[in-house]
Short mmCIF file of C-alpha atoms in Angstrom, two decimals:
data_model
loop_
_atom_site.label_atom_id
_atom_site.label_comp_id
_atom_site.label_asym_id
_atom_site.label_seq_id
_atom_site.Cartn_x
_atom_site.Cartn_y
_atom_site.Cartn_z
CA UNK A 1 0.00 0.00 0.00
CA UNK A 2 1.19 3.53 -0.80
CA UNK A 3 2.39 5.03 2.51
CA UNK A 4 1.59 8.53 1.33
CA UNK A 5 -2.03 7.83 0.42
CA UNK A 6 -4.75 9.46 2.47
CA UNK A 7 -6.34 6.10 3.37
CA UNK A 8 -3.07 4.68 4.71
CA UNK A 9 -2.35 7.85 6.70
CA UNK A 10 -5.83 7.93 8.16
CA UNK A 11 -5.83 4.20 9.02
CA UNK A 12 -2.37 4.43 10.58
CA UNK A 13 -3.16 7.39 12.83
CA UNK A 14 -6.50 5.83 13.78
CA UNK A 15 -4.82 2.57 14.84
CA UNK A 16 -2.10 4.40 16.77
CA UNK A 17 -4.75 6.41 18.64
CA UNK A 18 -6.74 3.26 19.48
CA UNK A 19 -3.70 1.27 20.68
CA UNK A 20 -2.23 4.04 22.84
CA UNK A 21 -5.64 5.17 24.07
CA UNK A 22 -6.31 1.62 25.26
CA UNK A 23 -2.88 1.39 26.91
CA UNK A 24 -3.45 4.63 28.86
CA UNK A 25 -6.93 3.46 29.89
CA UNK A 26 -5.46 0.17 31.10
CA UNK A 27 -2.83 1.90 33.25
CA UNK A 28 -5.47 4.30 34.60
CA UNK A 29 -7.91 1.51 35.36
CA UNK A 30 -5.29 -0.61 37.14
CA UNK A 31 -4.37 2.29 39.46
CA UNK A 32 -7.91 3.53 40.18
CA UNK A 33 -8.09 1.95 43.62
CA UNK A 34 -4.71 3.31 44.71
CA UNK A 35 -5.57 6.78 43.42
CA UNK A 36 -8.85 6.76 45.37
CA UNK A 37 -7.01 5.72 48.56
CA UNK A 38 -4.42 8.47 48.04
CA UNK A 39 -7.17 11.00 47.48
CA UNK A 40 -8.93 10.00 50.72
CA UNK A 41 -5.66 10.13 52.66
CA UNK A 42 -4.87 13.60 51.32
CA UNK A 43 -8.36 14.83 52.19
CA UNK A 44 -8.15 13.53 55.76
CA UNK A 45 -4.68 14.97 56.21
CA UNK A 46 -5.83 18.39 55.01
CA UNK A 47 -8.83 18.31 57.35
CA UNK A 48 -6.54 17.44 60.30
CA UNK A 49 -4.08 20.21 59.35
CA UNK A 50 -6.89 22.73 58.93
CA UNK A 51 -8.26 21.98 62.41
CA UNK A 52 -4.69 21.79 63.80
CA UNK A 53 -5.34 18.21 64.92
CA UNK A 54 -2.41 15.98 65.77
CA UNK A 55 -2.77 12.53 64.21
CA UNK A 56 -1.05 9.58 65.84
CA UNK A 57 1.28 8.92 62.89
CA UNK A 58 1.12 9.39 59.12
CA UNK A 59 -1.04 6.40 58.23
CA UNK A 60 -4.52 6.76 56.71
CA UNK A 61 -5.93 5.07 59.82
CA UNK A 62 -4.29 7.62 62.15
CA UNK A 63 -5.79 10.57 60.27
CA UNK A 64 -9.19 8.91 60.13
CA UNK A 65 -9.04 8.24 63.87
CA UNK A 66 -8.16 11.87 64.63
CA UNK A 67 -11.11 13.04 62.54
CA UNK A 68 -13.54 10.52 64.05
CA UNK A 69 -12.53 11.56 67.56
CA UNK A 70 -12.69 15.32 67.06
CA UNK A 71 -14.87 16.27 64.11
CA UNK A 72 -18.52 15.98 63.11
CA UNK A 73 -19.17 16.34 59.42
CA UNK A 74 -22.44 17.28 57.75
CA UNK A 75 -23.70 18.91 54.59
CA UNK A 76 -25.37 22.28 55.05
CA UNK A 77 -27.51 23.10 52.05
CA UNK A 78 -29.73 25.84 50.75
CA UNK A 79 -31.13 26.97 47.41
CA UNK A 80 -27.84 28.65 46.55
CA UNK A 81 -25.56 25.70 47.24
CA UNK A 82 -24.22 22.98 49.50
CA UNK A 83 -21.33 23.21 51.91
CA UNK A 84 -19.48 20.25 53.34
CA UNK A 85 -19.14 21.47 56.92
CA UNK A 86 -17.06 20.23 59.82
CA UNK A 87 -17.76 20.95 63.49
CA UNK A 88 -15.10 20.48 66.14
CA UNK A 89 -16.44 18.43 69.09
CA UNK A 90 -15.01 20.70 71.75
CA UNK A 91 -17.30 22.74 74.02
CA UNK A 92 -14.56 25.34 74.66
CA UNK A 93 -13.52 25.79 71.04
CA UNK A 94 -16.43 24.68 68.87
CA UNK A 95 -14.74 25.77 65.63
CA UNK A 96 -16.47 25.29 62.33
CA UNK A 97 -14.85 24.60 58.96
CA UNK A 98 -16.18 24.25 55.46
CA UNK A 99 -14.95 23.24 52.04
CA UNK A 100 -14.73 26.20 49.69
CA UNK A 101 -14.16 26.02 45.96
CA UNK A 102 -14.12 28.27 42.95
CA UNK A 103 -12.12 29.34 39.93
CA UNK A 104 -8.51 30.30 40.45
CA UNK A 105 -6.47 31.81 37.65
CA UNK A 106 -6.12 28.56 35.67
CA UNK A 107 -8.44 26.04 37.25
CA UNK A 108 -10.59 25.29 40.29
CA UNK A 109 -9.13 25.90 43.73
CA UNK A 110 -10.56 23.81 46.56
CA UNK A 111 -9.71 24.09 50.22
CA UNK A 112 -10.92 24.13 53.81
CA UNK A 113 -11.25 27.23 55.94
CA UNK A 114 -11.80 26.88 59.68
CA UNK A 115 -13.48 29.69 61.61
CA UNK A 116 -14.55 30.37 65.19
CA UNK A 117 -18.13 29.32 65.86
CA UNK A 118 -19.35 32.94 65.62
CA UNK A 119 -17.56 33.21 62.24
CA UNK A 120 -15.64 36.25 63.44
CA UNK A 121 -12.10 34.90 63.12
CA UNK A 122 -10.15 32.59 60.86
CA UNK A 123 -8.47 29.71 62.67
CA UNK A 124 -6.70 28.23 59.65
CA UNK A 125 -6.89 27.65 55.91
CA UNK A 126 -5.58 24.68 53.91
CA UNK A 127 -5.86 23.73 50.26
CA UNK A 128 -7.17 20.43 48.95
CA UNK A 129 -6.51 21.00 45.27
CA UNK A 130 -5.18 23.71 43.00
CA UNK A 131 -3.51 23.86 39.61
CA UNK A 132 -2.03 27.33 39.64
CA UNK A 133 1.35 28.19 38.06
CA UNK A 134 4.15 26.24 39.78
CA UNK A 135 6.47 28.57 41.66
CA UNK A 136 4.00 31.46 41.46
CA UNK A 137 0.27 30.96 42.09
CA UNK A 138 0.86 27.43 43.40
CA UNK A 139 2.61 29.02 46.38
CA UNK A 140 -0.83 29.59 47.98
CA UNK A 141 -0.28 26.15 49.54
CA UNK A 142 2.96 27.18 51.24
CA UNK A 143 2.99 27.56 55.01
CA UNK A 144 4.09 31.21 55.05
CA UNK A 145 1.02 32.09 52.99
CA UNK A 146 -1.57 30.00 54.85
CA UNK A 147 -0.13 31.06 58.23
CA UNK A 148 -1.06 34.67 57.42
CA UNK A 149 -4.74 33.72 57.67
CA UNK A 150 -4.48 32.50 61.25
CA UNK A 151 -6.25 34.96 63.55
CA UNK A 152 -7.63 37.21 60.79
CA UNK A 153 -10.84 38.99 61.79
CA UNK A 154 -13.46 38.73 59.08
CA UNK A 155 -15.02 42.11 58.29
CA UNK A 156 -18.74 41.29 58.21
CA UNK A 157 -19.75 44.97 58.41
CA UNK A 158 -17.92 46.31 55.36
CA UNK A 159 -18.16 45.52 51.66
CA UNK A 160 -19.25 41.99 50.83
CA UNK A 161 -16.29 41.53 48.46
CA UNK A 162 -13.80 42.53 51.16
CA UNK A 163 -14.58 40.21 54.05
CA UNK A 164 -10.98 39.09 53.62
CA UNK A 165 -8.45 40.97 51.52
CA UNK A 166 -5.60 39.26 49.69
CA UNK A 167 -3.14 41.97 48.69
CA UNK A 168 -2.85 45.69 49.21
CA UNK A 169 -5.50 47.86 50.84
CA UNK A 170 -5.87 51.65 51.04
CA UNK A 171 -7.05 51.41 54.65
CA UNK A 172 -4.33 51.32 57.29
CA UNK A 173 -4.13 48.85 60.21
CA UNK A 174 -6.82 46.49 59.03
CA UNK A 175 -7.09 43.03 60.57
CA UNK A 176 -8.63 41.16 57.63
CA UNK A 177 -5.75 41.39 55.14
CA UNK A 178 -2.98 39.05 54.03
CA UNK A 179 -0.08 39.77 51.67
CA UNK A 180 -0.56 38.62 48.08
CA UNK A 181 2.02 36.47 46.32
CA UNK A 182 4.59 38.42 44.32
CA UNK A 183 4.29 37.57 40.64
CA UNK A 184 0.92 35.87 41.13
CA UNK A 185 -1.50 38.80 41.20
CA UNK A 186 -4.17 36.98 39.22
CA UNK A 187 -4.20 33.96 41.54
CA UNK A 188 -4.27 36.26 44.57
CA UNK A 189 -7.22 38.21 43.12
CA UNK A 190 -9.07 35.02 42.18
CA UNK A 191 -8.52 33.60 45.67
CA UNK A 192 -9.82 36.79 47.29
CA UNK A 193 -12.90 36.74 45.06
CA UNK A 194 -13.74 33.10 45.67
CA UNK A 195 -13.09 33.28 49.43
CA UNK A 196 -15.37 36.30 49.86
CA UNK A 197 -18.09 34.77 47.74
CA UNK A 198 -17.94 31.47 49.64
CA UNK A 199 -17.81 33.19 53.05
CA UNK A 200 -20.93 35.24 52.25
CA UNK A 201 -22.83 32.19 51.08
CA UNK A 202 -21.69 30.04 53.97
CA UNK A 203 -22.67 32.64 56.60
CA UNK A 204 -26.21 32.72 55.25
CA UNK A 205 -26.55 28.94 55.38
CA UNK A 206 -24.76 28.62 58.72
CA UNK A 207 -26.91 31.26 60.42
CA UNK A 208 -30.06 29.53 59.16
CA UNK A 209 -28.76 26.20 60.43
CA UNK A 210 -27.98 27.73 63.85
CA UNK A 211 -31.40 29.33 64.18
CA UNK A 212 -33.12 26.07 63.19
CA UNK A 213 -31.04 24.21 65.77
CA UNK A 214 -32.12 26.60 68.53
CA UNK B 1 24.62 1.98 11.89
CA UNK B 2 28.12 1.11 12.94
CA UNK B 3 27.93 2.25 16.52
CA UNK B 4 27.92 -0.49 19.07
CA UNK B 5 25.61 -0.44 22.07
CA UNK B 6 28.52 0.64 24.28
CA UNK B 7 29.40 3.59 22.03
CA UNK B 8 25.76 4.70 21.87
CA UNK B 9 25.53 4.46 25.62
CA UNK B 10 28.66 6.55 26.28
CA UNK B 11 27.54 9.14 23.73
CA UNK B 12 24.15 9.63 25.38
CA UNK B 13 25.53 9.56 28.87
CA UNK B 14 28.52 11.85 28.42
CA UNK B 15 29.84 12.83 24.96
CA UNK B 16 26.46 14.14 23.76
CA UNK B 17 25.01 14.71 27.20
CA UNK B 18 21.58 16.34 26.78
CA UNK B 19 22.15 18.92 29.52
CA UNK B 20 25.70 20.24 29.34
CA UNK B 21 26.44 19.42 25.69
CA UNK B 22 23.09 19.88 23.91
CA UNK B 23 21.53 22.24 26.51
CA UNK B 24 18.15 20.48 26.35
CA UNK B 25 15.67 19.80 29.16
CA UNK B 26 16.81 22.89 31.06
CA UNK B 27 13.31 23.89 32.28
CA UNK B 28 12.83 20.80 34.42
CA UNK B 29 16.48 20.87 35.50
CA UNK B 30 15.91 24.27 37.06
CA UNK B 31 12.52 23.39 38.49
CA UNK B 32 12.88 20.09 40.30
CA UNK B 33 16.48 19.91 41.52
CA UNK B 34 16.03 21.57 44.92
CA UNK B 35 15.00 18.20 46.41
CA UNK B 36 16.69 14.92 45.53
CA UNK B 37 13.56 12.80 45.84
CA UNK B 38 11.67 15.02 43.35
CA UNK B 39 14.67 14.82 41.04
CA UNK B 40 14.74 11.02 41.16
CA UNK B 41 11.06 10.77 40.23
CA UNK B 42 11.53 13.25 37.39
CA UNK B 43 14.56 11.29 36.12
CA UNK B 44 12.52 8.09 36.25
CA UNK B 45 9.80 9.80 34.18
CA UNK B 46 12.20 11.12 31.54
CA UNK B 47 14.17 7.87 31.28
CA UNK B 48 11.01 5.76 31.00
CA UNK B 49 9.58 8.04 28.31
CA UNK B 50 12.80 8.45 26.31
CA UNK B 51 13.56 4.73 26.28
CA UNK B 52 10.07 3.49 25.43
CA UNK B 53 9.21 6.22 22.94
CA UNK B 54 12.52 5.68 21.10
CA UNK B 55 11.88 1.92 21.05
CA UNK B 56 8.31 2.31 19.79
CA UNK B 57 9.18 4.90 17.15
CA UNK B 58 12.03 2.72 15.93
CA UNK B 59 9.77 -0.36 15.66
CA UNK B 60 7.22 1.67 13.68
CA UNK B 61 9.74 3.70 11.65
CA UNK B 62 9.14 1.84 8.39
CA UNK B 63 5.36 2.16 8.70
CA UNK B 64 5.00 5.80 9.77
CA UNK B 65 4.02 8.03 6.82
CA UNK B 66 6.79 10.60 6.52
CA UNK B 67 4.58 13.67 6.36
CA UNK B 68 2.85 12.86 9.67
CA UNK B 69 5.88 11.42 11.46
CA UNK B 70 6.18 14.26 13.96
CA UNK B 71 2.50 14.06 14.89
CA UNK B 72 2.90 10.33 15.50
CA UNK B 73 6.07 10.90 17.55
CA UNK B 74 4.33 13.47 19.75
CA UNK B 75 1.33 11.17 20.16
CA UNK B 76 3.53 8.26 21.26
CA UNK B 77 5.59 10.45 23.61
CA UNK B 78 2.44 12.03 25.10
CA UNK B 79 0.94 8.57 25.73
CA UNK B 80 4.01 7.41 27.67
CA UNK B 81 4.09 10.67 29.62
CA UNK B 82 0.45 10.22 30.62
CA UNK B 83 1.28 6.71 31.83
CA UNK B 84 4.24 8.05 33.84
CA UNK B 85 2.00 10.75 35.29
CA UNK B 86 -0.59 8.21 36.44
CA UNK B 87 2.09 5.90 37.87
CA UNK B 88 3.81 8.68 39.89
CA UNK B 89 0.41 9.91 41.10
CA UNK B 90 -0.38 6.41 42.35
CA UNK B 91 3.08 5.72 43.82
CA UNK B 92 3.64 9.02 45.57
CA UNK B 93 0.89 11.66 45.46
CA UNK B 94 2.88 14.14 47.58
CA UNK B 95 5.70 14.24 45.07
CA UNK B 96 3.17 14.33 42.25
CA UNK B 97 1.63 17.47 43.71
CA UNK B 98 5.01 19.19 43.38
CA UNK B 99 6.41 17.81 40.14
CA UNK B 100 3.06 17.03 38.43
CA UNK B 101 3.11 20.11 36.16
CA UNK B 102 6.67 19.31 35.08
CA UNK B 103 5.81 15.66 34.37
CA UNK B 104 3.21 16.91 31.90
CA UNK B 105 5.90 19.08 30.33
CA UNK B 106 8.05 15.99 29.58
CA UNK B 107 5.93 15.84 26.39
CA UNK B 108 7.66 18.99 25.19
CA UNK B 109 11.08 18.02 26.55
CA UNK B 110 13.41 18.51 23.61
CA UNK B 111 15.58 15.54 24.62
CA UNK B 112 12.82 13.04 23.85
CA UNK B 113 11.65 14.59 20.59
CA UNK B 114 15.29 15.13 19.60
CA UNK B 115 16.26 11.48 20.13
CA UNK B 116 13.08 10.29 18.37
CA UNK B 117 13.74 12.40 15.29
CA UNK B 118 17.54 12.23 15.17
CA UNK B 119 18.09 8.60 16.19
CA UNK B 120 15.06 6.35 16.66
CA UNK B 121 13.44 7.17 13.32
CA UNK B 122 16.61 5.97 11.49
CA UNK B 123 17.94 3.14 13.65
CA UNK B 124 17.05 -0.32 14.85
CA UNK B 125 14.86 -0.85 17.93
CA UNK B 126 17.58 -2.20 20.25
CA UNK B 127 20.01 0.64 19.42
CA UNK B 128 17.20 3.17 19.83
CA UNK B 129 16.23 1.71 23.19
CA UNK B 130 19.87 1.94 24.38
CA UNK B 131 20.09 5.49 23.04
CA UNK B 132 16.91 6.42 24.91
CA UNK B 133 18.16 4.91 28.16
CA UNK B 134 21.56 6.61 27.76
CA UNK B 135 20.02 10.02 27.05
CA UNK B 136 17.74 9.60 30.06
CA UNK B 137 20.71 8.59 32.20
CA UNK B 138 22.79 11.51 30.91
CA UNK B 139 19.97 13.86 31.88
CA UNK B 140 19.63 12.13 35.27
CA UNK B 141 23.36 12.26 35.95
CA UNK B 142 23.46 16.06 35.82
CA UNK B 143 20.13 16.53 37.62
CA UNK B 144 21.12 14.26 40.50
CA UNK B 145 24.52 15.98 40.77
CA UNK B 146 22.83 19.39 40.99
CA UNK B 147 20.23 18.13 43.47
CA UNK B 148 22.96 16.59 45.64
CA UNK B 149 24.40 20.07 46.09
CA UNK B 150 21.20 22.13 46.21
CA UNK B 151 19.32 20.09 48.80
CA UNK B 152 22.07 19.97 51.47
CA UNK B 153 22.98 23.63 50.97
CA UNK B 154 19.39 24.86 50.69
CA UNK B 155 17.56 22.64 53.20
CA UNK B 156 20.37 20.99 55.17
CA UNK B 157 18.92 17.59 54.25
CA UNK B 158 19.56 14.64 51.93
CA UNK B 159 16.47 12.75 50.76
CA UNK B 160 14.62 14.50 53.57
CA UNK B 161 17.01 13.33 56.32
CA UNK B 162 18.39 16.21 58.33
CA UNK B 163 22.18 16.40 58.18
CA UNK B 164 23.93 16.70 61.60
CA UNK B 165 25.57 20.02 60.64
CA UNK B 166 22.18 21.73 60.26
CA UNK B 167 21.43 21.23 63.92
CA UNK B 168 24.81 22.58 65.04
CA UNK B 169 26.36 25.24 62.85
CA UNK B 170 25.03 25.13 59.29
CA UNK B 171 22.85 28.02 58.15
CA UNK B 172 20.74 27.13 55.12
CA UNK B 173 21.32 29.00 51.86
CA UNK B 174 17.82 30.02 50.80
CA UNK B 175 19.07 30.97 47.33
CA UNK B 176 19.84 27.28 46.68
CA UNK B 177 16.16 26.41 47.10
CA UNK B 178 15.13 29.16 44.70
CA UNK B 179 15.51 29.32 40.88
CA UNK B 180 18.66 31.52 40.95
CA UNK B 181 20.44 28.73 42.83
CA UNK B 182 19.52 26.33 40.05
CA UNK B 183 20.89 28.71 37.40
CA UNK B 184 24.22 28.96 39.23
CA UNK B 185 24.50 25.20 39.67
CA UNK B 186 23.51 24.45 36.07
CA UNK B 187 26.10 26.91 34.80
CA UNK B 188 28.78 25.31 36.98
CA UNK B 189 27.75 21.79 35.87
CA UNK B 190 27.86 22.87 32.20
CA UNK B 191 31.27 24.49 32.68
CA UNK B 192 32.72 21.40 34.39
CA UNK B 193 31.15 19.00 31.87
CA UNK B 194 32.43 20.96 28.85
CA UNK B 195 35.91 21.28 30.33
CA UNK B 196 36.15 17.58 31.06
CA UNK B 197 34.87 16.70 27.61
CA UNK B 198 35.67 19.39 24.99
CA UNK B 199 33.41 19.43 21.94
CA UNK B 200 36.14 19.80 19.32
CA UNK B 201 37.54 16.39 18.36
CA UNK B 202 41.28 15.96 18.81
CA UNK B 203 43.31 16.05 15.61
CA UNK B 204 44.67 12.71 14.53
CA UNK B 205 48.38 12.17 13.92
#
């Protein structure tokens, strides 16, 4: 057969696509279980870190135990959306955390933010998943950045898009601001936008849940 | 093809080293060499892809239509990279979180495309496989050497284990963790490599 003919070219590329597509699917399928386990372990570890829980080791079982002993999880839902919410089982510090998500600069950013039970202060923030630029936007996961959120006072009285501020502010001495990442202005802006949007939505649902509980 | 397997191997590993001789694969060299464990996983990815893509392209070289050969090469390379990505994600998700974006970029790593086009598309499968392994090893040799200097100087650790000096008197060099440290080390590695093995062949007689 003439190697330069259209039929040969088409058949060849089609067969190559089928063979390699099948090979990738096979590798993916054979690792599905491991990937799911890894995903669960990462999720539990992030929850523990967000609530500053100390697990008894690094094993999946240790993280699961720490969560089972200290955290209640439930879904709070309303017409506007659902929030996977975590309540710390501690009468002195009944902190509440929820999973936030939204568009970053390149892709979805997902994380957990833990607040005091009156939603006035941030206890901690941790990220579950992000695909921002390595070395720039991806630095939102680094400790120096997440540590800035600890103790921030959420401004529930001001503008709804400035509950928390990531980056510069014209107002001096404010207690709801963290430094942005140099060279990653777009990720910083996207994070600020998604955090404020999620905080506003969550407060509405959380307040309703609290009033129903009482 | 007169070269023996040994000659091909030495060429890929040293004489035509992808990093200091051909200056290919520099992006990932700068990005992943601040920790040795990340470097080792990256080297595994590149070696796996270079060897298997060269082997596959060589096996298919007489059947690939010439005008679409580069599309086919990229498709084969991309398939192996996706497999490597899935394997690293399953083996060590923590490392995958850090080097994941660079694993995807192996597809555009010039070493692999270069070996496919310059060697595998014209040579027999076994020679191409050896050439792929040697190029991957040549890349790994320089990356591991750089990582072996950057990690101790930058973090005071080797493979995550804290070196005794860090606890007593060593103050970590932050610049070694950052991209400028990689530039300095790559330049030094290139300088040493080129001095040890000059490009100009010696005159006979």
